[in-house]
Amino acid sequence: MKRPVLAANWKMNNGPTAAKSFMDTFIEGFRPKTERTVIIFPPAVDLTIVAAATSARTDVFAGIQNIHWAEKGAFTGETSAAMAKDAGARMVLVGHSERRHVFGETDAQCAKKCLAAARVQLPFMLCVGEKIEQREAGETESVVMHQLREGLSLTPNLISTEFMIAYEPVWAIGTGLTASAADASAIHTLLRRELRQMIGTRGNEIPILYGGSVNASNAAGLLAAPEVDGLLVGGASVDAASWLAIAQGDISDEL
Ligand code: PEP
């Protein structure tokens, strides 16, 4: 049985007071029947709070939603990989669709961020996904493969680097539309094949998460799909009760 990864991306929600209250509720309530790993990606201002709240757990940890690729310097508003790690992040999201499509982040920048994270042994989760017009034009495979290859292109020793992939079709993020389990599975299978091409059998061990309007009702069905190793959840992870229902939910032993 796989150990699924359930990741919460709060986006720009929950300041420090709300984060503390969320974590109190979540840590108190989170007692799943089967093993899993939970990652919470709060806004950077909450990182130390989430990290402190999870310090006694081996199955829950904090991540950061974004980093800059430079080590330090005149980059107002940015956070380096080493700083994020120092504040308690144990993973970083790279290339989330909102970073790419709201802030114009490029594949080249994603590659530099993956490299920066790997340099300080901060595991990263590279997000890939097609826009609706790309899907309608039959370009899904070429788009996500390009994002995967380019995003990982600068990281040396990929075979010994800790990372995950999240497949998040842009048209499914925050829209209430979800890829079917079969559609998600098909893209994950292609991503898996490409990872195996890059790093051999280690490619079988890289968790590939699905994201896009996941909620407590559709989570188990998506998680049961072949090659879906976990879920990256935005809107439905902002409230502690909603996130608890997803993270705590029963997951098939067939995974
Ligand atoms: C996300 O932010 O990664 C995401 C998948 O958002 P949502 O669950 O709201 O679609």
Short mmCIF file of N, CA and C and ligand atoms in Angstrom, two decimals, residues 9-11 93 96-98 127 168-169 172-177 210-215 232-237, ligand 1:
data_model
loop_
_atom_site.label_atom_id
_atom_site.label_comp_id
_atom_site.label_asym_id
_atom_site.label_seq_id
_atom_site.Cartn_x
_atom_site.Cartn_y
_atom_site.Cartn_z
N ASN A 9 -2.84 23.76 0.40
CA ASN A 9 -2.29 25.05 -0.04
C ASN A 9 -3.29 26.13 0.37
N TRP A 10 -2.95 26.85 1.42
CA TRP A 10 -3.88 27.89 1.91
C TRP A 10 -3.92 29.10 0.99
N LYS A 11 -3.03 29.18 0.04
CA LYS A 11 -2.90 30.38 -0.80
C LYS A 11 -2.77 31.60 0.12
N LEU A 93 6.59 24.65 -2.68
CA LEU A 93 5.85 24.54 -3.94
C LEU A 93 6.59 25.34 -4.99
N HIS A 96 3.42 26.76 -8.94
CA HIS A 96 1.96 26.67 -8.79
C HIS A 96 1.30 27.49 -9.89
N SER A 97 0.15 27.07 -10.33
CA SER A 97 -0.48 27.75 -11.48
C SER A 97 -0.70 29.23 -11.23
N GLU A 98 -0.98 29.61 -9.96
CA GLU A 98 -1.17 31.05 -9.70
C GLU A 98 0.16 31.79 -9.81
N CYS A 127 4.83 21.93 -9.69
CA CYS A 127 3.45 21.86 -10.19
C CYS A 127 3.42 22.04 -11.71
N GLU A 168 -1.81 19.70 -11.79
CA GLU A 168 -2.96 20.54 -11.48
C GLU A 168 -3.43 21.23 -12.77
N PRO A 169 -4.44 20.64 -13.44
CA PRO A 169 -4.96 21.32 -14.63
C PRO A 169 -5.48 22.70 -14.24
N ALA A 172 -9.09 23.44 -13.61
CA ALA A 172 -9.75 22.79 -12.47
C ALA A 172 -9.45 23.49 -11.16
N ILE A 173 -8.52 24.45 -11.17
CA ILE A 173 -8.10 25.07 -9.91
C ILE A 173 -9.07 26.17 -9.51
N GLY A 174 -9.73 25.97 -8.38
CA GLY A 174 -10.62 26.98 -7.84
C GLY A 174 -11.89 27.19 -8.64
N THR A 175 -12.21 26.27 -9.55
CA THR A 175 -13.36 26.46 -10.42
C THR A 175 -14.53 25.55 -10.07
N GLY A 176 -14.28 24.54 -9.23
CA GLY A 176 -15.32 23.55 -8.96
C GLY A 176 -15.34 22.44 -9.99
N LEU A 177 -14.53 22.59 -11.06
CA LEU A 177 -14.42 21.52 -12.06
C LEU A 177 -13.27 20.62 -11.66
N TYR A 210 -2.49 14.91 -7.43
CA TYR A 210 -3.46 15.59 -8.28
C TYR A 210 -4.00 16.79 -7.52
N GLY A 211 -4.23 17.90 -8.21
CA GLY A 211 -4.88 19.06 -7.59
C GLY A 211 -5.85 19.70 -8.55
N GLY A 212 -6.93 20.26 -8.00
CA GLY A 212 -7.93 20.95 -8.81
C GLY A 212 -9.31 20.67 -8.27
N SER A 213 -9.81 21.59 -7.41
CA SER A 213 -11.17 21.48 -6.85
C SER A 213 -11.41 20.15 -6.12
N VAL A 214 -10.40 19.70 -5.40
CA VAL A 214 -10.60 18.50 -4.57
C VAL A 214 -11.40 18.91 -3.33
N ASN A 215 -12.32 18.04 -2.92
CA ASN A 215 -13.07 18.29 -1.68
C ASN A 215 -13.31 16.95 -0.98
N LEU A 232 -3.29 17.69 -3.81
CA LEU A 232 -2.93 19.06 -3.42
C LEU A 232 -4.24 19.85 -3.44
N VAL A 233 -4.59 20.39 -2.28
CA VAL A 233 -5.93 20.96 -2.11
C VAL A 233 -5.82 22.43 -1.74
N GLY A 234 -6.53 23.29 -2.48
CA GLY A 234 -6.51 24.72 -2.18
C GLY A 234 -7.70 25.13 -1.34
N GLY A 235 -8.78 25.58 -1.99
CA GLY A 235 -9.93 26.16 -1.31
C GLY A 235 -10.46 25.32 -0.15
N ALA A 236 -10.53 24.01 -0.33
CA ALA A 236 -11.13 23.15 0.70
C ALA A 236 -10.15 22.84 1.84
N SER A 237 -8.96 23.46 1.80
CA SER A 237 -7.99 23.22 2.88
C SER A 237 -7.87 24.41 3.82
C1 PEP B 1 -4.37 24.67 -5.43
O1 PEP B 1 -4.34 25.79 -4.95
O2 PEP B 1 -3.32 24.03 -5.63
C2 PEP B 1 -5.67 24.09 -5.79
C3 PEP B 1 -5.71 22.91 -6.33
O3 PEP B 1 -6.77 24.86 -5.50
P1 PEP B 1 -8.30 24.34 -5.44
O4 PEP B 1 -8.30 23.07 -4.62
O5 PEP B 1 -9.04 25.45 -4.78
O6 PEP B 1 -8.74 24.07 -6.84
#
